[in-house]
Coordinates of C-alpha atoms in Angstrom, one line a residue:
X30 CA 11.0 -5.0 -40.6
X31 CA 14.4 -3.6 -39.4
X32 CA 15.8 -4.5 -36.0
X33 CA 15.4 -1.0 -34.6
X34 CA 11.6 -1.0 -35.2
X35 CA 11.4 -4.5 -33.9
X36 CA 13.0 -3.3 -30.6
X37 CA 10.7 -0.3 -30.4
X38 CA 7.6 -2.4 -31.0
X39 CA 8.8 -5.0 -28.5
X40 CA 9.5 -2.3 -25.8
X41 CA 6.2 -0.6 -26.2
X42 CA 4.2 -3.8 -26.5
X43 CA 5.9 -5.2 -23.4
X44 CA 5.0 -2.1 -21.3
X45 CA 1.5 -2.2 -22.7
X46 CA 1.0 -5.9 -21.8
X47 CA 2.4 -5.5 -18.3
X48 CA 0.0 -2.7 -17.4
X49 CA -3.0 -4.3 -19.1
X50 CA -2.3 -7.7 -17.5
X51 CA -2.0 -6.1 -14.1
X52 CA -5.5 -4.8 -14.0
X53 CA -7.1 -7.7 -15.9
X54 CA -5.6 -10.3 -13.6
X55 CA -6.0 -8.5 -10.4
X56 CA -9.3 -6.5 -10.4
X57 CA -10.9 -5.2 -7.2
X58 CA -12.6 -8.0 -5.2
X59 CA -16.2 -8.0 -4.0
X60 CA -16.8 -7.7 -0.3
X61 CA -18.6 -10.6 1.4
X62 CA -21.5 -9.8 3.7
X63 CA -20.7 -10.1 7.4
X64 CA -22.8 -10.8 10.5
X65 CA -22.6 -8.7 13.7
X66 CA -22.2 -10.9 16.7
X67 CA -20.1 -10.9 19.8
X68 CA -18.4 -14.2 20.6
X69 CA -15.9 -15.9 22.8
X70 CA -13.8 -19.0 22.6
X71 CA -11.4 -20.3 25.1
X72 CA -8.0 -21.6 24.1
X73 CA -5.1 -23.2 25.8
X74 CA -1.8 -21.3 25.7
X75 CA 0.8 -23.7 24.3
X76 CA 3.7 -24.4 26.6
X77 CA 2.6 -22.2 29.5
X78 CA -0.2 -24.2 31.1
X79 CA -2.4 -21.1 30.9
X80 CA -5.5 -20.5 29.0
X81 CA -6.3 -17.2 27.2
X82 CA -9.7 -16.0 26.1
X83 CA -10.3 -15.4 22.4
X84 CA -12.6 -12.4 22.7
X85 CA -15.2 -12.3 25.5
X86 CA -18.1 -10.1 26.3
X87 CA -19.2 -12.7 28.8
X88 CA -16.4 -14.9 30.1
X89 CA -16.8 -18.7 29.8
X90 CA -16.7 -21.0 32.8
X91 CA -13.2 -22.5 33.5
X92 CA -12.7 -26.1 32.8
X93 CA -10.7 -28.2 35.1
X94 CA -9.4 -30.3 32.2
X95 CA -8.2 -27.3 30.3
X96 CA -10.6 -28.0 27.4
X97 CA -12.4 -25.2 25.7
X98 CA -15.9 -24.3 26.9
X99 CA -18.9 -23.4 24.9
X100 CA -18.8 -19.8 23.8
X101 CA -21.2 -17.3 25.4
X102 CA -22.8 -14.3 23.7
X103 CA -23.7 -11.0 25.3
X104 CA -26.1 -8.4 24.1
X105 CA -24.5 -5.3 22.6
X106 CA -26.6 -3.2 25.1
X107 CA -24.3 -4.5 27.8
X108 CA -21.4 -2.6 26.2
X109 CA -23.6 0.4 25.3
X110 CA -24.7 0.9 28.9
X111 CA -21.2 0.7 30.5
X112 CA -19.6 3.9 31.7
X113 CA -17.0 5.5 29.4
X114 CA -13.8 7.5 29.7
X115 CA -13.2 10.1 27.1
X116 CA -10.0 10.3 24.9
X117 CA -9.0 13.7 23.7
X118 CA -5.6 14.5 22.3
X119 CA -4.4 16.9 19.5
X120 CA -4.8 14.0 17.0
X121 CA -7.4 11.6 18.4
X122 CA -10.8 11.7 19.9
X123 CA -12.9 8.8 21.3
X124 CA -13.6 6.9 24.5
X125 CA -12.8 3.8 26.5
X126 CA -15.5 1.5 27.9
X127 CA -15.1 0.5 31.5
X128 CA -16.7 -2.8 30.5
X129 CA -13.5 -4.8 29.9
X130 CA -11.5 -1.6 29.7
X131 CA -11.9 -1.7 25.9
X132 CA -10.3 0.9 23.7
X133 CA -13.2 0.8 21.3
X134 CA -14.1 4.2 20.0
X135 CA -11.5 6.2 18.2
X136 CA -11.5 8.8 15.4
X137 CA -8.5 10.6 13.7
X138 CA -8.8 14.4 13.9
X139 CA -6.3 15.1 11.1
X140 CA -8.2 13.0 8.5
X141 CA -11.6 13.3 7.0
X142 CA -13.4 10.7 4.9
X143 CA -13.5 12.9 1.8
X144 CA -11.9 16.2 0.6
X145 CA -14.8 18.1 2.1
X146 CA -13.5 19.6 5.4
X147 CA -17.0 19.2 6.8
X148 CA -17.1 15.5 6.1
X149 CA -16.9 13.1 9.1
X150 CA -13.6 12.3 10.6
X151 CA -12.0 8.9 9.8
X152 CA -13.3 6.4 12.4
X153 CA -10.7 3.7 13.2
X154 CA -12.3 1.8 16.2
X155 CA -15.9 1.1 16.9
X156 CA -17.7 -0.6 19.8
X157 CA -19.9 -3.7 19.8
X158 CA -23.4 -2.7 18.7
X159 CA -22.2 -0.6 15.8
X160 CA -22.1 -1.7 12.1
X161 CA -18.5 -2.9 12.2
X162 CA -17.1 -3.5 15.7
X163 CA -13.3 -3.1 15.9
X164 CA -11.6 -2.7 19.2
X165 CA -8.6 -3.5 21.5
X166 CA -9.0 -5.5 24.7
X167 CA -6.6 -6.4 27.5
X168 CA -6.8 -8.9 30.3
X169 CA -5.2 -11.8 32.3
X170 CA -5.5 -15.5 31.5
X171 CA -5.7 -17.8 34.5
X172 CA -3.1 -20.5 35.2
X173 CA -2.6 -23.0 37.9
X174 CA -5.6 -23.1 40.3
X175 CA -7.2 -19.9 39.0
X176 CA -10.3 -19.9 36.8
X177 CA -11.7 -17.3 34.5
X178 CA -14.0 -15.9 37.2
X179 CA -10.8 -15.0 39.1
X180 CA -9.3 -12.7 36.5
X181 CA -10.6 -9.7 34.6
X182 CA -11.8 -10.3 31.0
X183 CA -13.9 -8.7 28.4
X184 CA -17.1 -8.5 30.6
X185 CA -15.4 -7.2 33.7
X186 CA -16.8 -3.9 34.9
X187 CA -13.8 -1.9 36.1
X188 CA -13.9 0.9 38.7
X189 CA -12.4 4.2 37.8
X190 CA -9.7 5.7 39.9
X191 CA -9.7 9.5 39.7
X192 CA -9.4 11.2 36.3
X193 CA -12.1 10.2 33.7
X194 CA -10.5 11.8 30.6
X195 CA -7.4 10.4 28.8
X196 CA -5.1 13.0 27.3
X197 CA -1.4 13.4 26.5
X198 CA -0.5 14.6 30.0
X199 CA -3.3 12.9 31.9
X200 CA -3.4 9.0 32.0
X201 CA -6.5 7.2 33.3
X202 CA -6.5 4.4 35.9
X203 CA -9.0 1.7 36.9
X204 CA -9.1 -1.3 39.2
X205 CA -11.0 -4.5 39.8
X206 CA -11.1 -6.7 42.9
X207 CA -12.0 -10.4 42.4
X208 CA -13.2 -10.7 46.0
X209 CA -10.7 -13.5 46.6
X210 CA -7.6 -11.5 47.4
X211 CA -6.5 -10.4 44.0
X212 CA -6.7 -6.8 43.0
X213 CA -6.0 -5.8 39.4
X214 CA -4.9 -2.4 38.3
X215 CA -4.7 -0.9 34.8
X216 CA -3.3 2.5 33.7
X217 CA -3.7 3.7 30.2
X218 CA -1.6 6.6 28.8
X219 CA -1.1 8.1 25.4
X220 CA 1.5 10.2 23.6
X221 CA 0.9 13.2 21.2
X222 CA 0.4 10.9 18.2
X223 CA -1.1 7.4 18.1
X224 CA 0.7 5.3 20.7
X225 CA -1.2 4.0 23.8
X226 CA 0.7 2.4 26.7
X227 CA -1.2 -0.1 28.8
X228 CA 0.2 -0.9 32.2
X229 CA -1.4 -3.9 34.0
X230 CA -0.6 -5.1 37.5
X231 CA -2.0 -7.6 40.1
X232 CA -1.7 -7.5 43.9
X233 CA -1.8 -10.9 45.6
X234 CA -3.3 -10.9 49.0
X235 CA -4.5 -14.5 48.9
X236 CA -1.8 -15.8 51.2
X237 CA -0.5 -18.2 48.5
X238 CA 1.3 -17.8 45.1
X239 CA -0.8 -17.5 42.0
X240 CA 0.0 -17.9 38.3
X241 CA -1.5 -15.9 35.4
X242 CA -0.6 -14.4 32.1
X243 CA -1.3 -11.0 30.6
X244 CA -2.6 -10.7 27.0
X245 CA -3.7 -8.1 24.5
X246 CA -6.3 -8.6 21.7
X247 CA -7.4 -6.6 18.7
X248 CA -10.6 -7.9 17.1
X249 CA -12.8 -6.8 14.2
X250 CA -16.2 -8.3 13.4
X251 CA -16.6 -9.0 9.7
X252 CA -14.2 -8.3 6.9
X253 CA -13.7 -4.6 6.6
X254 CA -14.4 -2.5 3.6
X255 CA -11.3 -1.8 1.5
X256 CA -9.8 -1.4 -1.9
X257 CA -9.3 -5.1 -2.6
X258 CA -6.4 -4.6 -5.0
X259 CA -3.8 -7.3 -5.4
X260 CA -0.9 -4.9 -4.9
X261 CA -2.4 -3.6 -1.6
X262 CA -2.0 -5.6 1.6
X263 CA -4.9 -5.4 4.0
X264 CA -5.1 -7.8 6.9
X265 CA -2.6 -9.1 9.5
X266 CA 0.9 -7.7 9.6
X267 CA 3.3 -9.0 12.1
X268 CA 7.0 -9.0 12.9
X269 CA 8.3 -12.3 14.4
X270 CA 11.9 -11.6 15.3
X271 CA 13.6 -11.2 11.9
X272 CA 10.6 -12.3 9.8
X273 CA 7.8 -10.1 8.5
X274 CA 4.6 -11.9 7.7
X275 CA 1.5 -10.6 6.0
X276 CA -1.9 -12.4 5.9
X277 CA -4.7 -10.9 3.9
X278 CA -8.2 -10.9 5.4
X279 CA -9.4 -13.2 2.6
X280 CA -6.7 -15.7 3.5
X281 CA -7.5 -15.9 7.2
X282 CA -10.4 -18.4 6.8
X283 CA -8.0 -20.6 4.9
X284 CA -5.6 -21.0 7.8
X285 CA -5.4 -24.4 9.4
X286 CA -8.0 -25.2 12.1
X287 CA -6.3 -25.4 15.5
X288 CA -8.2 -27.3 18.1
X289 CA -6.7 -25.5 21.1
X290 CA -7.7 -22.2 19.5
X291 CA -11.1 -23.5 18.4
X292 CA -10.5 -21.4 15.3
X293 CA -8.5 -21.2 12.1
X294 CA -5.3 -19.8 13.4
X295 CA -1.5 -19.4 13.1
X296 CA 0.3 -19.4 16.4
X297 CA 4.0 -18.2 16.5
X298 CA 6.4 -17.8 19.4
X299 CA 8.4 -14.6 19.3
X300 CA 11.7 -14.9 21.1
X301 CA 12.8 -11.3 21.4
X302 CA 11.3 -8.6 19.1
X303 CA 7.9 -8.5 17.4
X304 CA 4.5 -7.0 17.1
X305 CA 1.2 -8.0 15.5
X306 CA -1.9 -6.1 14.3
X307 CA -4.3 -5.3 11.5
X308 CA -3.4 -2.9 8.7
X309 CA -5.6 -1.3 6.2
X310 CA -4.6 1.0 3.3
X311 CA -3.8 4.0 5.4
X312 CA -4.6 2.9 9.0
X313 CA -3.3 0.4 11.5
X314 CA -4.0 -1.1 14.9
X315 CA -1.1 -3.0 16.3
X316 CA -0.2 -4.7 19.6
X317 CA 3.4 -4.1 20.6
X318 CA 5.1 -5.8 23.6
X319 CA 8.1 -4.1 25.0
X320 CA 11.3 -4.5 22.9
X321 CA 13.1 -7.7 24.0
X322 CA 9.9 -9.2 25.4
X323 CA 9.1 -12.8 24.3
X324 CA 5.5 -13.5 23.6
X325 CA 3.1 -15.7 21.6
X326 CA 1.8 -14.1 18.5
X327 CA -1.6 -15.3 17.3
X328 CA -3.6 -14.6 14.2
X329 CA -7.0 -16.3 14.0
X330 CA -10.4 -16.3 12.3
X331 CA -13.5 -17.4 14.2
X332 CA -15.9 -18.8 11.6
X333 CA -19.3 -18.7 13.3
X334 CA -19.4 -15.0 14.3
X335 CA -17.0 -14.0 11.5
X336 CA -14.4 -12.4 13.8
X337 CA -10.9 -11.6 12.7
X338 CA -8.5 -11.4 15.6
X339 CA -4.9 -11.0 16.6
X340 CA -3.4 -11.6 20.0
X341 CA -0.2 -10.9 21.9
X342 CA 0.1 -13.4 24.8
X343 CA 2.8 -12.7 27.3
X344 CA 4.5 -15.4 29.4
X345 CA 2.9 -16.7 32.6
X346 CA 3.7 -14.5 35.7
X347 CA 4.3 -16.1 39.1
X348 CA 3.0 -13.7 41.8
X349 CA 4.1 -14.6 45.3
X350 CA 1.9 -14.1 48.3
X351 CA 1.9 -10.4 49.3
X352 CA 3.7 -9.4 46.1
X353 CA 2.7 -7.3 43.1
X354 CA 3.6 -8.0 39.5
X355 CA 3.1 -5.7 36.6
X356 CA 3.6 -5.6 32.8
X357 CA 3.5 -3.0 30.1
X358 CA 2.5 -3.2 26.5
X359 CA 1.9 -0.6 23.7
X360 CA -0.9 -0.2 21.2
X361 CA -0.5 1.8 18.0
X362 CA -3.9 2.9 16.7
X363 CA -3.8 5.6 13.9
X364 CA -2.5 6.6 10.5
X365 CA 0.5 5.0 8.9
X366 CA 2.5 8.2 8.6
X367 CA 6.1 7.5 7.7
X368 CA 7.5 10.2 10.0
X369 CA 5.5 9.0 13.0
X370 CA 6.2 5.3 12.5
X371 CA 9.9 5.9 11.8
X372 CA 10.0 7.9 15.1
X373 CA 8.6 4.9 17.0
X374 CA 11.2 2.6 15.4
X375 CA 14.2 4.8 16.0
X376 CA 13.4 6.4 19.4
X377 CA 11.3 3.7 21.0
X378 CA 13.2 0.7 19.6
X379 CA 10.2 -1.0 17.9
X380 CA 12.0 -3.5 15.7
X381 CA 11.4 -2.8 11.9
X382 CA 8.2 -1.0 12.6
X383 CA 8.6 1.0 9.4
X384 CA 8.0 -2.2 7.5
X385 CA 4.4 -2.1 8.7
X386 CA 3.9 0.2 5.7
X387 CA 3.3 -2.0 2.6
X388 CA 6.4 -1.3 0.5
X389 CA 5.7 -4.2 -1.9
X390 CA 7.9 -6.5 -3.9
X391 CA 10.1 -3.6 -5.2
X392 CA 10.8 -2.3 -1.7
X393 CA 14.5 -1.7 -2.6
X394 CA 13.1 0.9 -5.1
X395 CA 10.0 1.9 -3.2
X396 CA 11.7 2.9 0.1
X397 CA 14.3 5.2 -1.3
X398 CA 11.8 6.7 -3.8
X399 CA 9.5 7.6 -1.0
X400 CA 12.3 8.9 1.2
X401 CA 13.4 11.3 -1.6
X402 CA 9.8 12.3 -2.3
X403 CA 9.1 12.8 1.4
X404 CA 12.3 15.0 1.8
X405 CA 11.5 17.1 -1.3
X406 CA 7.9 17.6 -0.1
X407 CA 9.1 18.6 3.4
X408 CA 11.7 21.0 1.9
X409 CA 9.2 22.7 -0.4
X410 CA 6.5 22.9 2.2
X411 CA 9.0 24.6 4.5
X412 CA 9.5 27.2 1.8
X413 CA 5.8 27.7 1.6
X414 CA 5.3 26.3 -1.9
X415 CA 1.7 25.5 -2.5
X416 CA 0.9 22.0 -4.0
X417 CA 4.4 20.9 -2.8
X418 CA 3.7 17.2 -3.3
X419 CA 3.0 17.7 -7.0
X420 CA 6.1 19.7 -7.6
X421 CA 8.1 17.2 -5.6
X422 CA 6.9 14.4 -8.0
X423 CA 8.2 16.6 -10.9
X424 CA 11.6 17.1 -9.1
X425 CA 11.7 13.4 -8.3
X426 CA 11.2 12.6 -12.0
X427 CA 14.2 14.9 -12.9
X428 CA 16.4 13.1 -10.3
X429 CA 15.5 9.7 -11.5
X430 CA 16.1 10.6 -15.1
X431 CA 19.5 12.1 -14.1
X432 CA 20.5 8.9 -12.3
X433 CA 19.6 6.7 -15.3
X434 CA 21.0 9.2 -17.8
X435 CA 24.2 7.2 -18.5
X436 CA 22.2 4.1 -19.4
X437 CA 19.8 6.3 -21.4
X438 CA 22.7 7.9 -23.3
X439 CA 24.1 4.5 -24.1
X440 CA 20.7 3.4 -25.3
X441 CA 19.9 6.4 -27.4
X442 CA 23.5 6.5 -28.8
X443 CA 23.0 2.9 -29.9
X444 CA 19.7 3.8 -31.6
X445 CA 21.4 6.7 -33.4
X446 CA 24.1 4.4 -34.6
X447 CA 21.5 2.0 -35.8
X448 CA 20.1 4.8 -37.9
X449 CA 23.5 5.4 -39.4
X450 CA 23.7 1.7 -40.4
X451 CA 20.4 1.8 -42.2
X452 CA 21.9 2.1 -45.7
X453 CA 24.2 -0.9 -45.0
X454 CA 21.3 -2.9 -43.6
X455 CA 19.3 -2.3 -46.8
X456 CA 22.3 -3.4 -48.9
X457 CA 22.5 -6.6 -46.8
X458 CA 18.8 -7.3 -47.4
X459 CA 19.2 -6.9 -51.1
X460 CA 22.3 -9.1 -51.2
X461 CA 20.8 -11.9 -49.0
X462 CA 17.4 -11.9 -50.6
X463 CA 15.1 -14.6 -49.0
X464 CA 18.0 -16.3 -47.1
X465 CA 17.0 -15.2 -43.6
X466 CA 19.7 -17.2 -41.9
X467 CA 22.4 -15.6 -44.0
X468 CA 20.9 -12.2 -43.4
X469 CA 21.0 -12.7 -39.6
X470 CA 24.6 -13.8 -39.7
X471 CA 25.6 -10.8 -41.8
X472 CA 23.7 -8.4 -39.6
X473 CA 25.4 -9.8 -36.4
X474 CA 28.8 -9.4 -38.1
X475 CA 27.9 -5.8 -39.0
X476 CA 26.8 -5.1 -35.4
X477 CA 30.0 -6.5 -34.0
X478 CA 32.2 -4.6 -36.5
X479 CA 30.4 -1.3 -35.8
X480 CA 30.2 -2.0 -32.0
X481 CA 26.4 -1.6 -31.9
X482 CA 24.0 -3.5 -29.6
X483 CA 20.6 -3.8 -31.2
X484 CA 19.0 -4.6 -27.9
X485 CA 20.3 -1.4 -26.2
X486 CA 17.1 0.4 -27.1
X487 CA 15.1 -1.7 -24.7
X488 CA 17.4 -1.1 -21.7
X489 CA 15.7 2.0 -20.4
X490 CA 12.3 0.3 -20.5
X491 CA 13.5 -2.6 -18.3
X492 CA 14.7 0.0 -15.7
X493 CA 11.7 2.1 -16.1
X494 CA 9.1 -0.7 -15.4
X495 CA 10.2 -1.4 -11.7
X496 CA 10.6 2.4 -11.1
X497 CA 7.1 3.0 -12.5
X498 CA 5.5 0.2 -10.3
X499 CA 7.5 1.4 -7.3
X500 CA 6.2 4.9 -7.7
X501 CA 2.7 3.6 -8.3
X502 CA 3.0 1.7 -5.0
X503 CA 4.2 4.9 -3.2
X504 CA 1.3 7.0 -4.5
X505 CA -1.2 4.2 -4.0
X506 CA -0.5 3.2 -0.4
X507 CA 1.4 6.1 1.4
X508 CA -0.9 8.4 3.4
X509 CA 1.3 11.4 2.6
X510 CA -0.2 11.4 -0.9
X511 CA -3.8 11.0 0.3
X512 CA -5.8 14.2 -0.4
X513 CA -2.5 16.0 -1.4
X514 CA -3.3 18.9 -3.7
X515 CA -1.3 20.2 -6.6
X516 CA -2.6 23.0 -8.8
X517 CA -6.0 24.2 -10.0
X518 CA -8.4 21.3 -10.3
X519 CA -6.0 18.6 -8.9
X520 CA -7.0 18.4 -5.3
X521 CA -5.9 14.8 -4.6
X522 CA -2.8 13.4 -6.2
X523 CA -3.8 9.9 -5.1
X524 CA -7.0 10.0 -7.1
X525 CA -7.7 10.2 -10.8
X526 CA -7.9 13.5 -12.6
X527 CA -11.4 14.7 -11.8
X528 CA -11.8 16.8 -15.0
X529 CA -13.6 15.3 -18.0
X530 CA -13.6 15.9 -21.7
X531 CA -17.2 14.8 -21.8
X532 CA -18.3 18.1 -20.2
X533 CA -15.5 20.1 -21.8
X534 CA -13.6 20.2 -18.5
X535 CA -16.4 21.8 -16.6
X536 CA -17.6 24.3 -19.2
X537 CA -20.8 22.3 -19.7
X538 CA -23.2 21.9 -16.8
X539 CA -23.0 18.2 -16.7
X540 CA -21.3 15.9 -14.1
X541 CA -18.8 13.4 -15.5
X542 CA -19.7 9.7 -15.3
X543 CA -19.3 8.0 -12.0
X544 CA -16.2 5.9 -11.5
X545 CA -16.9 2.3 -12.5
X546 CA -19.6 3.2 -15.0
X547 CA -19.3 2.1 -18.6
X548 CA -18.6 5.7 -19.8
X549 CA -16.0 6.4 -17.2
X550 CA -13.2 5.1 -19.4
X551 CA -14.1 7.8 -22.0
X552 CA -14.1 10.5 -19.3
X553 CA -10.5 11.6 -19.9
X554 CA -9.1 14.4 -17.8
X555 CA -6.5 17.0 -18.7
X556 CA -3.6 15.0 -17.4
X557 CA -4.3 11.7 -19.3
X558 CA -4.7 13.7 -22.5
X559 CA -1.4 15.4 -21.9
X560 CA 0.1 12.0 -21.3
X561 CA -1.2 10.7 -24.7
X562 CA 0.2 13.8 -26.4
X563 CA 3.6 13.5 -24.8
X564 CA 3.9 9.8 -26.0
X565 CA 2.8 10.9 -29.5
X566 CA 5.4 13.6 -29.6
X567 CA 8.1 11.1 -28.6
X568 CA 7.2 9.1 -31.7
X569 CA 7.7 12.1 -33.9
X570 CA 11.4 12.1 -33.3
X571 CA 11.4 9.5 -36.0
X572 CA 9.7 9.3 -39.4
X573 CA 6.6 7.2 -39.7
X574 CA 7.6 3.6 -40.5
X575 CA 7.1 2.6 -44.1
X576 CA 5.7 -0.7 -43.1
X577 CA 1.9 -0.4 -42.7
X578 CA 1.7 -2.7 -39.7
X579 CA 4.4 -0.8 -37.8
X580 CA 2.8 2.5 -38.7
X581 CA -0.6 1.3 -37.4
X582 CA 0.9 0.0 -34.1
X583 CA 2.8 3.3 -33.5
X584 CA -0.2 5.4 -34.4
X585 CA -2.6 3.8 -31.9
X586 CA -0.2 3.1 -29.0
X587 CA -0.2 6.6 -27.4
X588 CA -3.9 6.8 -27.4
X589 CA -4.4 3.3 -26.0
X590 CA -2.1 4.2 -23.1
X591 CA -4.0 7.5 -22.6
X592 CA -7.2 5.6 -22.1
X593 CA -5.6 2.8 -20.0
X594 CA -3.9 5.3 -17.6
X595 CA -6.9 7.7 -17.5
X596 CA -8.1 6.4 -14.2
X597 CA -4.7 6.1 -12.6
X598 CA -3.8 8.4 -9.7
X599 CA -3.0 11.9 -10.9
X600 CA 0.4 11.8 -9.2
X601 CA 1.4 8.8 -11.3
X602 CA 0.1 10.3 -14.6
X603 CA 2.0 13.5 -13.7
X604 CA 5.2 11.5 -13.2
X605 CA 4.7 9.8 -16.6
X606 CA 4.1 13.1 -18.4
X607 CA 7.3 14.5 -16.9
X608 CA 9.2 11.4 -17.7
X609 CA 8.1 11.5 -21.4
X610 CA 9.0 15.1 -21.7
X611 CA 12.5 14.7 -20.3
X612 CA 12.9 11.6 -22.5
X613 CA 11.9 13.6 -25.5
X614 CA 14.5 16.3 -24.7
X615 CA 17.3 13.7 -24.0
X616 CA 16.6 11.8 -27.2
X617 CA 16.5 14.9 -29.3
X618 CA 19.8 16.2 -27.9
X619 CA 21.6 12.8 -28.2
X620 CA 20.4 12.3 -31.7
X621 CA 21.8 15.7 -32.7
X622 CA 25.1 14.9 -31.0
X623 CA 25.4 11.9 -33.3
X624 CA 24.7 14.0 -36.4
X625 CA 21.1 13.0 -36.9
X626 CA 18.7 16.0 -37.0
X627 CA 15.1 15.0 -36.1
X628 CA 12.5 16.7 -38.2
X629 CA 9.8 16.7 -35.6
X630 CA 7.5 19.2 -37.3
X631 CA 7.9 17.4 -40.6
X632 CA 7.1 14.1 -39.0
X633 CA 4.0 15.6 -37.4
X634 CA 2.8 17.0 -40.7
X635 CA 3.5 13.8 -42.6
X636 CA 1.4 11.8 -40.0
X637 CA -1.7 13.9 -41.0
X638 CA -1.2 13.5 -44.8
X639 CA -3.2 10.8 -46.5
X640 CA -1.0 8.2 -48.1
X641 CA -1.5 7.9 -51.8
X642 CA -2.6 4.3 -52.8
X643 CA 0.1 2.4 -54.5
X644 CA -0.6 1.8 -58.2
X645 CA -1.8 -1.7 -59.0
X646 CA 0.7 -3.8 -61.0
X647 CA -0.9 -5.5 -64.0

């Protein structure tokens, strides 16, 4: 077997094993069942002398010693019967419960659950009493001589002040008087996208100074439904000054048990800039203190009621007699749109907020690839081009191939020179016979003399693999690709090709197999078939190897890849088809420049001819 064919087999086998191993080692995970329950624990805030509630529907009694009290549970009907304020903006619809002032019902107007425009809107937040409660809650933690009955919590019934509908130009306000001289006010406003601003203040008419600390909580009951792919992060995402941390939902029960939190928790002090929240594939709910504001960032899992929770605890505030103190925090609740999140980072100073999008290990490739793709899509959309995201993927492929062209030229030139050396290589094999060590030495001398690098043929592959995975990450996790149409039957570039060879691409009145079924892998669409053909044509730039083993490997490889990638996102398969097509053109041109004239049609015809059996030697 000559070195050129060794390199080709090594390159193709390596890419095959990488992709195969990815999906064998990291299959989707099964979701564990969850229980619906509303719970509360009381924790002591480290270093402040204040306690902060975990998540309360009914607040626990304060303990003079600062120890945690027994959790209380409240019936979901309590939350269901509370008055509500509506939320209505160009992009959001929902409501706020006056019980605790919870932001607990929110749907995204721009996003439907399926491609059907009549399908339900994507629901982000849900109140207690629904299948999967998920909500944001704000309050004050008592310090000094105050107890939990003196401050508003999750079970506090607020009184509305004026307007009962939250919109972009119309904030809502509420207040609560504890009957002991403290009056708490809360004003909630929202911008035209997904950012809430929550202003909390307290008036002290007790005649003496009091101490208390504001906090924000996002909690969800039970592990949410999700894709459960290894490459996708779903769970806690938080920025702690310069450090970005991600904790998957499945890892939260494995956090160390913290006695003061009465839960499995990770507690971190943020000195200057940070935020914390829950992120899913396309959606996110994040607590964001003001830039420059120190706070305590808490991620916790409460085992009994199966509650996943994040908290932002601000420092203790001293309120003098007759004085008023206030604080302001933000809450992002919406879609992880690059343009929107980048705006909040750039214009509102939210430190590294763009990193809340899961860019993955190859972020140094993923970020610029997405920026270029996003720009191309915006430019083509501005020109009114239908299916602009699909055409943008094609243009992106051209740009990437142009950038790596110098490396590809060097590689293909080396391969062409290797072909020129084939007669000399055959002479060496005949002269050296079975002495493999001498053959290797003679071959290395020949390569050095002719200035040929036999490994150069593999270089484009090693560049292509991280680019491929980066683009896969972009198509898989960025919401801009979700439900993005291209042409004809491709209505969602983030989903597999919906056509199927099993029903002759819609000509027969049969539905294709459901995803995940045994026959789904055989249900190849148009794009995967084109991918297999493009790989097969690339092989035909060279004659079929004379070695039977090599010939078999090369014959099967395109079709194995075709089936492996058949259920990949259409956008990724489109990229690979374009990449193969451009590679074919580049190789053909470079080989002709070096005086080698590929007989593509001849190689195709020869692959269909039956080889005559070699005569037996008697």
